[in-house]
Short mmCIF file of the C-alpha atoms (twelve columns), coordinates in Angstrom:
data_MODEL
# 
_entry.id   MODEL 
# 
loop_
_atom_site.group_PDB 
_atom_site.id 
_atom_site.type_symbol 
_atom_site.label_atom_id 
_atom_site.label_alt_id 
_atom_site.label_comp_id 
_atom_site.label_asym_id 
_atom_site.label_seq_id 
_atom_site.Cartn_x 
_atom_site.Cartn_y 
_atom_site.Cartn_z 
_atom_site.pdbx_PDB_model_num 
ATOM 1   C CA . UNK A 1   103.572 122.144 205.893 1 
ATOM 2   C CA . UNK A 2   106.470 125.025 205.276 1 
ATOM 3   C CA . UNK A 3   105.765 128.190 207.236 1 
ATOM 4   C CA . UNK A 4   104.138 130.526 204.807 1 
ATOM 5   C CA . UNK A 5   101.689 127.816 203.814 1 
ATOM 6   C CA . UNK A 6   100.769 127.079 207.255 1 
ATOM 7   C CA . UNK A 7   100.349 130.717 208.026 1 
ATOM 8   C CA . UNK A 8   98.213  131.281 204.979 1 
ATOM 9   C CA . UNK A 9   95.913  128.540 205.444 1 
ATOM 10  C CA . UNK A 10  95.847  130.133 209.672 1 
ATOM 11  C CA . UNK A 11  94.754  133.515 208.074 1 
ATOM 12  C CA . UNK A 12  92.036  131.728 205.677 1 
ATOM 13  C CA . UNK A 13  90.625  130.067 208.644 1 
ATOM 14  C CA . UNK A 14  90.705  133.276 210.747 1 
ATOM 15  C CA . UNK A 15  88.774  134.794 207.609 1 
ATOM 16  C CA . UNK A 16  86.139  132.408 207.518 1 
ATOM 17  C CA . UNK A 17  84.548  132.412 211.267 1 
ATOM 18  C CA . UNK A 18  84.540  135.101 213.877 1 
ATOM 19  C CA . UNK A 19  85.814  132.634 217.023 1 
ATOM 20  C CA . UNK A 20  88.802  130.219 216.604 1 
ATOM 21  C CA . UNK A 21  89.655  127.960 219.579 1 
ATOM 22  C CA . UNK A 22  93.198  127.836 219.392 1 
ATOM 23  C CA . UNK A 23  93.243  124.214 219.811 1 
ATOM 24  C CA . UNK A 24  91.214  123.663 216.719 1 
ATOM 25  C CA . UNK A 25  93.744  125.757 215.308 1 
ATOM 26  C CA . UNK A 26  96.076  123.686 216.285 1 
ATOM 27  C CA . UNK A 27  94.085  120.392 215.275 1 
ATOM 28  C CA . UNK A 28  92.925  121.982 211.569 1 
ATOM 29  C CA . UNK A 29  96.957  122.664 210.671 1 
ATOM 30  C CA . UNK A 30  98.464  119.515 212.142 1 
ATOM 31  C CA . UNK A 31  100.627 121.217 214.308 1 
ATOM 32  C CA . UNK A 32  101.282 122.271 218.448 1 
ATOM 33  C CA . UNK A 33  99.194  124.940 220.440 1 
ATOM 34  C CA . UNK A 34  102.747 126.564 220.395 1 
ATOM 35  C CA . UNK A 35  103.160 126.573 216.447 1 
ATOM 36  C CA . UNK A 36  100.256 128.030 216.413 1 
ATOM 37  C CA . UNK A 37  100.802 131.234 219.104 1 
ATOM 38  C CA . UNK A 38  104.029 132.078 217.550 1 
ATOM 39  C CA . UNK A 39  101.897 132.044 213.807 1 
ATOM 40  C CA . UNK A 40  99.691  134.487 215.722 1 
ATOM 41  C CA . UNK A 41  102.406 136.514 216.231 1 
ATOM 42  C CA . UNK A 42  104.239 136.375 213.328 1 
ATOM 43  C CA . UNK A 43  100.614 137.541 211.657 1 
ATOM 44  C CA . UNK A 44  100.020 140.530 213.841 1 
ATOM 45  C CA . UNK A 45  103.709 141.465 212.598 1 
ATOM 46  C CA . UNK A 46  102.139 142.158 209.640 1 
ATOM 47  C CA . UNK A 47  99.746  143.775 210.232 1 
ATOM 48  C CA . UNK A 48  96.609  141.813 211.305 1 
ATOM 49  C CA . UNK A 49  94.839  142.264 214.182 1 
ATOM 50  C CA . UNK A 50  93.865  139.188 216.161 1 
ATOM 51  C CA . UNK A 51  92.909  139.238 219.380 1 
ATOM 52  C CA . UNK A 52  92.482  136.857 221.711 1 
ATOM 53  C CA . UNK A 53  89.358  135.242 223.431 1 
ATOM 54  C CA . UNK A 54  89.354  134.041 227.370 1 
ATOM 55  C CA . UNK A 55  87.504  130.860 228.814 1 
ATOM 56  C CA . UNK A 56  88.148  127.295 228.874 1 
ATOM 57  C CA . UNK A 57  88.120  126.781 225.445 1 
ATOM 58  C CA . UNK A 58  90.180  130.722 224.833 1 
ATOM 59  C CA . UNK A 59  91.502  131.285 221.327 1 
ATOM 60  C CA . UNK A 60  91.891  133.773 218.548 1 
ATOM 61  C CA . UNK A 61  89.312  136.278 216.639 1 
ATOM 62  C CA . UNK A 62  90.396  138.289 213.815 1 
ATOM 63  C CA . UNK A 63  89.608  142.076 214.404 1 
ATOM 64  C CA . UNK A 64  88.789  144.966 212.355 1 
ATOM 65  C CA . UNK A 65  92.348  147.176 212.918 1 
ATOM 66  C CA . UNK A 66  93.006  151.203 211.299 1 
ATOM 67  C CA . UNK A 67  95.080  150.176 208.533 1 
ATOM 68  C CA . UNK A 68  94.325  147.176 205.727 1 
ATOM 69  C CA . UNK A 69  96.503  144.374 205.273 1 
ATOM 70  C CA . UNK A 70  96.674  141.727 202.634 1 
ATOM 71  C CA . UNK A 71  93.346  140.214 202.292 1 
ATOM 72  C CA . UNK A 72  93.592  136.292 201.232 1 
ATOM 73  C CA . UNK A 73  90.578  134.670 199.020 1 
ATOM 74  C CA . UNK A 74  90.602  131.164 197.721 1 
ATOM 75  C CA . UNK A 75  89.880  130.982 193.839 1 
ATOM 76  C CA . UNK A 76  86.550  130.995 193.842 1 
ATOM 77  C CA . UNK A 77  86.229  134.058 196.128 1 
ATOM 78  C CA . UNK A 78  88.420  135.912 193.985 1 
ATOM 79  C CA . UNK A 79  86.923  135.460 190.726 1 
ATOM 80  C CA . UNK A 80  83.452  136.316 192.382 1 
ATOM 81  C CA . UNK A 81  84.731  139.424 193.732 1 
ATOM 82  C CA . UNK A 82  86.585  140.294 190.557 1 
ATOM 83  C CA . UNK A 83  83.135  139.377 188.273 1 
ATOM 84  C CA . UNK A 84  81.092  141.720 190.720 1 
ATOM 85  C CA . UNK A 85  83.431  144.709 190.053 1 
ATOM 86  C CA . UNK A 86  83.146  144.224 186.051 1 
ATOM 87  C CA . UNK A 87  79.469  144.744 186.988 1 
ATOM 88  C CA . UNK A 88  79.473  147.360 189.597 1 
ATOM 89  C CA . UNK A 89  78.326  149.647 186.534 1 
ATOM 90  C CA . UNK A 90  74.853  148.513 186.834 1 
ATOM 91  C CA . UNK A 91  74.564  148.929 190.285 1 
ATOM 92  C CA . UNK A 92  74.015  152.566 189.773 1 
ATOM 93  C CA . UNK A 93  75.995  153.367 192.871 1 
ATOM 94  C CA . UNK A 94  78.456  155.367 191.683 1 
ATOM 95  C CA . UNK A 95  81.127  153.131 192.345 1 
ATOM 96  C CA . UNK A 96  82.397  152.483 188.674 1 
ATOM 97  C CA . UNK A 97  85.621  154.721 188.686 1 
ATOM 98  C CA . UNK A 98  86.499  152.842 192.266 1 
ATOM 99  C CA . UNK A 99  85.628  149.313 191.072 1 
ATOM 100 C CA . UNK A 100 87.889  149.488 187.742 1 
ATOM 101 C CA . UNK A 101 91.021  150.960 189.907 1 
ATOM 102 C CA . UNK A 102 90.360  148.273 192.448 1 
ATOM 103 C CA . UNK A 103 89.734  145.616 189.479 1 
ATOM 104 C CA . UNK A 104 93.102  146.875 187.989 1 
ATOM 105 C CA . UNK A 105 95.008  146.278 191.366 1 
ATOM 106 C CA . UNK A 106 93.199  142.606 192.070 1 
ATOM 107 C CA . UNK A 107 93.664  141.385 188.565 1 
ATOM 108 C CA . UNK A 108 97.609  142.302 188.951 1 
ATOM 109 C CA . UNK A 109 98.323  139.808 191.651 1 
ATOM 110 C CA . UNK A 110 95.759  137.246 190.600 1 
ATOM 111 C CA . UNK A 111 97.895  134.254 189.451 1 
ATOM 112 C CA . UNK A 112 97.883  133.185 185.752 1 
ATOM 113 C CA . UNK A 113 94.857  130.253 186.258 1 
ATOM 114 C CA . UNK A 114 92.571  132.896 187.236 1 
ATOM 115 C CA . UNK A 115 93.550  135.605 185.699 1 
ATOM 116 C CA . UNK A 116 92.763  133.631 182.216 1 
ATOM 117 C CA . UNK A 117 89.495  132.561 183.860 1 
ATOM 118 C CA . UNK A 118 88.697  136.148 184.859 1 
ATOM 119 C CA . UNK A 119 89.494  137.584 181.402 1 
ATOM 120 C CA . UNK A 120 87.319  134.811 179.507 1 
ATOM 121 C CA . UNK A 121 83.834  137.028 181.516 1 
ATOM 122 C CA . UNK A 122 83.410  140.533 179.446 1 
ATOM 123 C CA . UNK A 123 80.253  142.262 181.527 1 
ATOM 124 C CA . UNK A 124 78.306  144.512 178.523 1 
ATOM 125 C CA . UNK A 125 75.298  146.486 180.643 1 
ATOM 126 C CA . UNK A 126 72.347  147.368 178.710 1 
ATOM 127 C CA . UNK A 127 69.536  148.745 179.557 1 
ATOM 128 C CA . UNK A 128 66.003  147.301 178.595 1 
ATOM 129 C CA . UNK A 129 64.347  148.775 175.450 1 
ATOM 130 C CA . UNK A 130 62.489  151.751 175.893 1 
ATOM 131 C CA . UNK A 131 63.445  151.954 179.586 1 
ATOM 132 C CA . UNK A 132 65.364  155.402 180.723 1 
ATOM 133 C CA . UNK A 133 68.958  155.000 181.802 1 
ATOM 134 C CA . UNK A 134 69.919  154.336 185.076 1 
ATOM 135 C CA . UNK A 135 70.940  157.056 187.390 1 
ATOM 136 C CA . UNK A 136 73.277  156.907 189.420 1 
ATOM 137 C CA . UNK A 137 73.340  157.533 193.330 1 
ATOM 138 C CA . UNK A 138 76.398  159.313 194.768 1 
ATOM 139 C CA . UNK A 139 78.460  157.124 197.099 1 
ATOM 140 C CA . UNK A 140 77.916  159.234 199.637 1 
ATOM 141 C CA . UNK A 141 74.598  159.508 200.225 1 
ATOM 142 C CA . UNK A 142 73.925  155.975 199.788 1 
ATOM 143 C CA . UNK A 143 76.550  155.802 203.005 1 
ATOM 144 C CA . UNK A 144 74.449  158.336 204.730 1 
ATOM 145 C CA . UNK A 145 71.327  156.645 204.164 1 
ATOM 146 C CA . UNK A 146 72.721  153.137 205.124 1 
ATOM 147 C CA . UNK A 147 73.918  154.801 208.382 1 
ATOM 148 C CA . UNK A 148 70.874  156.640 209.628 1 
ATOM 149 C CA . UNK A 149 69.062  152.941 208.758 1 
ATOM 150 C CA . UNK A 150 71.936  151.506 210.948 1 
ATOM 151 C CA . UNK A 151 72.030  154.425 213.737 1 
ATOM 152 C CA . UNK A 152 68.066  154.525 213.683 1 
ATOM 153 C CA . UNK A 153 68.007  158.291 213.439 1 
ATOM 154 C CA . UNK A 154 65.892  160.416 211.524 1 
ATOM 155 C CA . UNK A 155 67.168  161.553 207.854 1 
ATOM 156 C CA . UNK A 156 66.675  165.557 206.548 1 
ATOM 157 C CA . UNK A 157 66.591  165.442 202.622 1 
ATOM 158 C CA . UNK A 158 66.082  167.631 200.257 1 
ATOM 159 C CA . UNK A 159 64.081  165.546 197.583 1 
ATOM 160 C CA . UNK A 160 64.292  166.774 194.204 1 
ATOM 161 C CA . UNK A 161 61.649  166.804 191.641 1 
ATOM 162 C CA . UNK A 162 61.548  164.263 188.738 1 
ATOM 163 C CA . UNK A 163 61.500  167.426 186.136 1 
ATOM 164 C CA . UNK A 164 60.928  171.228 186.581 1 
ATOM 165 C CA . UNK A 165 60.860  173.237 189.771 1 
ATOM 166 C CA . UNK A 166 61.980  172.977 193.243 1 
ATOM 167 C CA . UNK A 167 63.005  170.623 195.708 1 
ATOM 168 C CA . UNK A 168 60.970  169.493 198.820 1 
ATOM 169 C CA . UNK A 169 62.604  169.655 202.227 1 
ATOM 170 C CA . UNK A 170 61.854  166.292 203.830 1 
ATOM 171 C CA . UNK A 171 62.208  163.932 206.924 1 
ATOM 172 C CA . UNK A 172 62.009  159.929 207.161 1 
ATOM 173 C CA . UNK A 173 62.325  157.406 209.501 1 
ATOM 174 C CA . UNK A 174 64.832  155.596 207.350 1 
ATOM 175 C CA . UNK A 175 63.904  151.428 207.298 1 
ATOM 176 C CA . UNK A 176 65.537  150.149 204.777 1 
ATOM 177 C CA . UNK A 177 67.788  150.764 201.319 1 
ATOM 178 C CA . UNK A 178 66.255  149.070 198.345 1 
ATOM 179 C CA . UNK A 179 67.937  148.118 194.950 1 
ATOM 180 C CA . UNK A 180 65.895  146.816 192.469 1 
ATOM 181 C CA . UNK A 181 67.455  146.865 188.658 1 
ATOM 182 C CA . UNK A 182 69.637  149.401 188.752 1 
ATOM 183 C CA . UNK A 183 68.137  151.654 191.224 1 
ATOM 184 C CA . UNK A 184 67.986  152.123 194.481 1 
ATOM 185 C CA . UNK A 185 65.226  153.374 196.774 1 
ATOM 186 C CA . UNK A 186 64.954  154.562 200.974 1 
ATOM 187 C CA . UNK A 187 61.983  152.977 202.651 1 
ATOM 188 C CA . UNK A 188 60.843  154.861 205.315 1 
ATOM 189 C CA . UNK A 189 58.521  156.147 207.762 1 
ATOM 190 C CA . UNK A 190 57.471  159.824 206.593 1 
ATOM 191 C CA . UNK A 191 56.242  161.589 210.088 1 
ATOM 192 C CA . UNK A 192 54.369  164.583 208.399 1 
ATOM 193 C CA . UNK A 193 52.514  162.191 206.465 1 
ATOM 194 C CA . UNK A 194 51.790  159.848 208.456 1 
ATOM 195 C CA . UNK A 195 52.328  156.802 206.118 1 
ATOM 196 C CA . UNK A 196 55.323  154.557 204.187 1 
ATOM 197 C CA . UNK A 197 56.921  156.531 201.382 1 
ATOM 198 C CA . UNK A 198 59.453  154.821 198.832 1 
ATOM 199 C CA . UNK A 199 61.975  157.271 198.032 1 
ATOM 200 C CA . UNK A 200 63.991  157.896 195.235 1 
ATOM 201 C CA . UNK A 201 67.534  157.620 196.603 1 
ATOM 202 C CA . UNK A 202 69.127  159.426 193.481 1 
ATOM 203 C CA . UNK A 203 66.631  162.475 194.132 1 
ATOM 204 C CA . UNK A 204 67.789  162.262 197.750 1 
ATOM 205 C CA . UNK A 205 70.087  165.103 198.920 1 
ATOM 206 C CA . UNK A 206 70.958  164.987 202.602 1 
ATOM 207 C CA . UNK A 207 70.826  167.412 205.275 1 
ATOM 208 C CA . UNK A 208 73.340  167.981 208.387 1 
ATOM 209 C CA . UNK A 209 72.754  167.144 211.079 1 
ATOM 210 C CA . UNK A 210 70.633  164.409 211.183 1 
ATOM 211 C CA . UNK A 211 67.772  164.342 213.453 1 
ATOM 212 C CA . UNK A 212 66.265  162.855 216.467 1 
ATOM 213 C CA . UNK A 213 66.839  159.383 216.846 1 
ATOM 214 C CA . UNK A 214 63.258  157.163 216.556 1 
ATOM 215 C CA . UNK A 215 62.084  153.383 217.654 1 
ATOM 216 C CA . UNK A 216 61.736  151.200 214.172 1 
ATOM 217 C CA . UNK A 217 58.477  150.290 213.512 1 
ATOM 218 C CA . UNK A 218 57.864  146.908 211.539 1 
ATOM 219 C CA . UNK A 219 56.754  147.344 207.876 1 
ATOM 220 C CA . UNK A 220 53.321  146.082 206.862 1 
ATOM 221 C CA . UNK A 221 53.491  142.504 206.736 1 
ATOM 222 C CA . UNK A 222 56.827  142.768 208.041 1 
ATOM 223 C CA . UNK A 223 58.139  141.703 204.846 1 
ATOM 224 C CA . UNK A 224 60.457  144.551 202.872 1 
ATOM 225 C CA . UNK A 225 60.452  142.251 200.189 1 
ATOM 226 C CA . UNK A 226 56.666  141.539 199.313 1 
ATOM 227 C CA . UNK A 227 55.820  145.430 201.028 1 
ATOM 228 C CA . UNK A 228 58.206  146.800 198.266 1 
ATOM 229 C CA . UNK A 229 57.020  144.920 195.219 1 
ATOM 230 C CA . UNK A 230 53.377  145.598 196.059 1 
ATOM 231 C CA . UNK A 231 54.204  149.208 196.197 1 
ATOM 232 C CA . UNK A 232 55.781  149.081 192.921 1 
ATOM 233 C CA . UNK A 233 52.284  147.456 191.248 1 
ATOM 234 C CA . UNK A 234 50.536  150.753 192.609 1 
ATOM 235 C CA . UNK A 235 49.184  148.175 195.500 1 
ATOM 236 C CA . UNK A 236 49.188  147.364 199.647 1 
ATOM 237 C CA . UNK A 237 49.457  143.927 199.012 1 
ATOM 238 C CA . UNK A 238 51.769  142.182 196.631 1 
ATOM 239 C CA . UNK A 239 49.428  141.365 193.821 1 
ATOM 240 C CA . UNK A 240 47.979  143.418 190.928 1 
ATOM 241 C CA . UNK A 241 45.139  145.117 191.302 1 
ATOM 242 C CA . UNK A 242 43.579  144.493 188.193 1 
ATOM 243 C CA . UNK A 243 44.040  141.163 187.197 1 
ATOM 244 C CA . UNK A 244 42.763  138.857 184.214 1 
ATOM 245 C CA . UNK A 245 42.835  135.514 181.193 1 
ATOM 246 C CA . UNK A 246 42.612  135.672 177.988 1 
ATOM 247 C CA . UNK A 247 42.401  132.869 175.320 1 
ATOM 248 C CA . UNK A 248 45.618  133.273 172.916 1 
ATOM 249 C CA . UNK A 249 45.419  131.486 169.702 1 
ATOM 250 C CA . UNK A 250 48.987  131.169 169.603 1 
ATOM 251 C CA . UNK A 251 51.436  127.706 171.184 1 
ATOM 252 C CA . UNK A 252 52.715  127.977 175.174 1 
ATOM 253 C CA . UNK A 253 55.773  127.647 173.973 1 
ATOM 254 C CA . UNK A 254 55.354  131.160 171.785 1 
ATOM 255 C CA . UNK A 255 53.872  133.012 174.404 1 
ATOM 256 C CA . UNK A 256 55.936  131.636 177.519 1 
ATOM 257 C CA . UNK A 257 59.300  134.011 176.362 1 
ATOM 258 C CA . UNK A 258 57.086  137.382 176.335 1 
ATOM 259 C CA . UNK A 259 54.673  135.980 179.536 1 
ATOM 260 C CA . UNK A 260 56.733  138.266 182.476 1 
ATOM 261 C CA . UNK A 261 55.367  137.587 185.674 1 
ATOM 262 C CA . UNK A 262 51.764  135.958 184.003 1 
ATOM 263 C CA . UNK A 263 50.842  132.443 183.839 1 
ATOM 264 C CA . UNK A 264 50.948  130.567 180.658 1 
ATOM 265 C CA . UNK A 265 48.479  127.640 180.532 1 
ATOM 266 C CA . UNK A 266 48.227  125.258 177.323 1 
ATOM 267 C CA . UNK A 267 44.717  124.247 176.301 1 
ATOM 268 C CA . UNK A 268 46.055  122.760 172.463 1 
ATOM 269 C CA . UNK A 269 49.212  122.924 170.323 1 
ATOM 270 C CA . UNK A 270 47.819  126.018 168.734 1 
ATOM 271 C CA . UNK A 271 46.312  127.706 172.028 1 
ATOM 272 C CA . UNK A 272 46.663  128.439 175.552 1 
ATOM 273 C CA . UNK A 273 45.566  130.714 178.691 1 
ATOM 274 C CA . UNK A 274 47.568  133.665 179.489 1 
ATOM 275 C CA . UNK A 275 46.401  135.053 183.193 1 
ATOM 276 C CA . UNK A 276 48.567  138.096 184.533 1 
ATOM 277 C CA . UNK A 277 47.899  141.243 186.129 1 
ATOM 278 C CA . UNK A 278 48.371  144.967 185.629 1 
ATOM 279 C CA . UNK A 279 47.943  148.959 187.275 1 
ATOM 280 C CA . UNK A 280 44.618  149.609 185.664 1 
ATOM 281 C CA . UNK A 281 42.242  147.184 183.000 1 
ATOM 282 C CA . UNK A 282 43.063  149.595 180.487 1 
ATOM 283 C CA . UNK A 283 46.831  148.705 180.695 1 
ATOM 284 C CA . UNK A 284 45.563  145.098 181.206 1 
ATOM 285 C CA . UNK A 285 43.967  145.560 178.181 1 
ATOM 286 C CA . UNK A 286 46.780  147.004 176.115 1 
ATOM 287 C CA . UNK A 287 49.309  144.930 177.385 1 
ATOM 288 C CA . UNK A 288 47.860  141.466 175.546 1 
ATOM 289 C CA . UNK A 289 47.753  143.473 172.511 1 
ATOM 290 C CA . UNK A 290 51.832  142.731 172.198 1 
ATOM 291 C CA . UNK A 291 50.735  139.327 171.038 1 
ATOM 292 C CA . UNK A 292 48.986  139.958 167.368 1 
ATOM 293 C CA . UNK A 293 46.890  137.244 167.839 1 
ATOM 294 C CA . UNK A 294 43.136  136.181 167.752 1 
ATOM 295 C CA . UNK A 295 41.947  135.974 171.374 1 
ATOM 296 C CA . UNK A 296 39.178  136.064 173.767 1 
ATOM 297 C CA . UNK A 297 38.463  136.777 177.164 1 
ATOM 298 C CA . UNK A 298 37.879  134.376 179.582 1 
ATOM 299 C CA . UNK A 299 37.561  136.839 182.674 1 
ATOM 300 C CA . UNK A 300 36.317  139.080 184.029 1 
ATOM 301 C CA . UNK A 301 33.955  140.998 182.850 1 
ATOM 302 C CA . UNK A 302 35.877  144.373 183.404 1 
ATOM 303 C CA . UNK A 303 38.568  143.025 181.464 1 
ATOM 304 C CA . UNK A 304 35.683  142.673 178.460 1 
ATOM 305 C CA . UNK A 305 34.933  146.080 178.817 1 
ATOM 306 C CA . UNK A 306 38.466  147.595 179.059 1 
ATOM 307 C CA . UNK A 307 38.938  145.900 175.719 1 
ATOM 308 C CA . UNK A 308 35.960  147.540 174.131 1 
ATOM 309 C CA . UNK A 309 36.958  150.602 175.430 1 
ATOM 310 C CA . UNK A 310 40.536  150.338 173.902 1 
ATOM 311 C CA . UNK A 311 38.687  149.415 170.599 1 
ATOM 312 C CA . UNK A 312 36.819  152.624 170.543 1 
ATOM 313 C CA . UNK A 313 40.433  154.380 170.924 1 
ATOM 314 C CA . UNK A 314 42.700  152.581 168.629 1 
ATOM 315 C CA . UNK A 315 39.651  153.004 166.106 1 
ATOM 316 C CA . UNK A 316 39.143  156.061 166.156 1 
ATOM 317 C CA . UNK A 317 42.808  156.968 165.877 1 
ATOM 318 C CA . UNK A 318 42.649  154.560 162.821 1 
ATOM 319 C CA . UNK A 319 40.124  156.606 161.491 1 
ATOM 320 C CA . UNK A 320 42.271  160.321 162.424 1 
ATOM 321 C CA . UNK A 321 44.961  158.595 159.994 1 
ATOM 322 C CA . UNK A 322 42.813  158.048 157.361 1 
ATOM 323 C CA . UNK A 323 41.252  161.267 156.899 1 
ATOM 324 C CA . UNK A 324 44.601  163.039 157.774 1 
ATOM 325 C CA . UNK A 325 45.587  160.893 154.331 1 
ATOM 326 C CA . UNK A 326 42.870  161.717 152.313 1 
ATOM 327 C CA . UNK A 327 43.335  165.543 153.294 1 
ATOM 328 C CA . UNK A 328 46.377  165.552 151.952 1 
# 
């Protein structure tokens, strides 16, 4: 193996666990203990820092240094990091000015297989009908946040309201930072109030200094994941609180595409069970109504009555129309 392969294939290795013995080293590139020191050297030449470990079995780490040299990725790792910049727009991290320069400077010394590969994957980012754009988080605080979860210390915000009128000065115990489509959220401990809040990291403004530093407690559950999601369904446990099956008169196979997180059931060709959950039974209610089918309840009974209820309404505002018509 000629030297610049061998010392590329020593720096991919280096990259890929924290603790090298150096007579694996030595064993993975087919070559002397000696080979490999003076490869060491030649690599902290340029600018990588590698120290070295003691013991019986002593070898070679690859350190963080103050400077950043030539970073090496095998195809694979390169496309995936150049795929995840084309989409850094939908992070909402405000990172999309950074990614294209970087994606501009990668894609330059890519070599011609990949770069065809990479330019074959044009990232669009929509947003779901209906739904209100993304915003987007300064870089900075989302570093702030991510330290004070790191450093365990208290964070001073100002949180800003979601329309008119003045922002809240505010303290968490900062647990954890939360994406979920597009946006991103600080889970923490609010002392004042005694309880879990889910904040808004784009209405997040930090204060400096931060403050006293605090003992982590464990979420509910101790699972972000299912804590989160429950808190976004307006519950303490993951589930819906309201919760409910209808008959459809339409196939599975029509239904299944528009089902979400419900469960579509076939009883026929031409019917099947949708069960799935919701905030309230009106919404429950409502939300089958997308459907413009024949159906019936199967359960429960508050379901039967939300549907009345939302009868009475959308009659009523049938009638409004028609006398509004005849008025005129």
């Amino acid at each position: 193996m000629a030297t610049t392969s061998r010392l590329l294939t020593l720096l991919s290795l280096l990259q890929a666990r924290r603790d090298w013995p150096g007579s694996v080293l030595a064993s993975r590139l087919e070559v002397s203990d000696r080979t490999v020191r003076r490869d060491i050297d030649r690599l902290r030449e340029m600018g990588y820092r590698i120290g070295s470990t003691m013991g019986p079995d002593g070898g070679y780490r690859l350190e963080a240094g103050t400077d950043m040299p030539p970073l090496l990725f095998d195809d694979d790792q390169a496309l995936a990091v150049a795929i995840a910049l084309r989409a850094a727009s939908a992070l909402g991290a405000g990172i999309g000015e950074a990614a294209v320069r970087a994606l501009a400077t990668m894609r330059q010394v890519l070599p011609s297989r990949l770069r065809h590969r990479l330019d074959a994957v044009e990232v669009t980012t929509v947003g779901r009908a209906g739904e209100a754009p993304v915003p987007v988080v300064p870089l900075d605080v989302l570093l702030t946040l991510a330290q004070a979860v790191r450093d365990r210390v208290t964070v001073r915000f100002d949180y800003l309201p979601r329309g008119e009128g003045d922002a809240q000065a505010r303290r968490a115990e900062p647990h954890h930072l939360v994406a979920s489509q597009g946006r991103w959220y600080l889970l923490g401990w609010d002392p004042d109030r005694e309880d879990w809040r889910l904040y808004s990291a784009d209405r997040v403004r930090p204060r400096v200094p931060s403050g006293a530093s605090f003992v982590p407690r464990v979420v509910p559950g101790g699972d972000v994941d299912a804590f989160v999601s429950a808190r976004f369904k307006g519950s303490d446990v993951n589930e819906w609180p309201c919760r409910g099956t209808v008959l459809l008169h339409a196939p599975a196979r029509d239904v299944l595409p528009f089902a979400g997180d419900g469960t579509v059931t076939a009883v026929d060709d031409e019917r099947c069970t949708l069960e799935v959950g919701s905030w309230t039974w009106g919404a429950l209610a409502a939300s089958f109504g997308r459907f413009e089918v024949t159906m019936e309840v199967v359960e429960p009974a508050e379901l039967v009555e939300a549907f009345a209820v939302q009868a009475g309404r959308f009659a009523a505002a049938g009638s409004s129309a028609a006398e509004s018509r005849r008025g005129s």
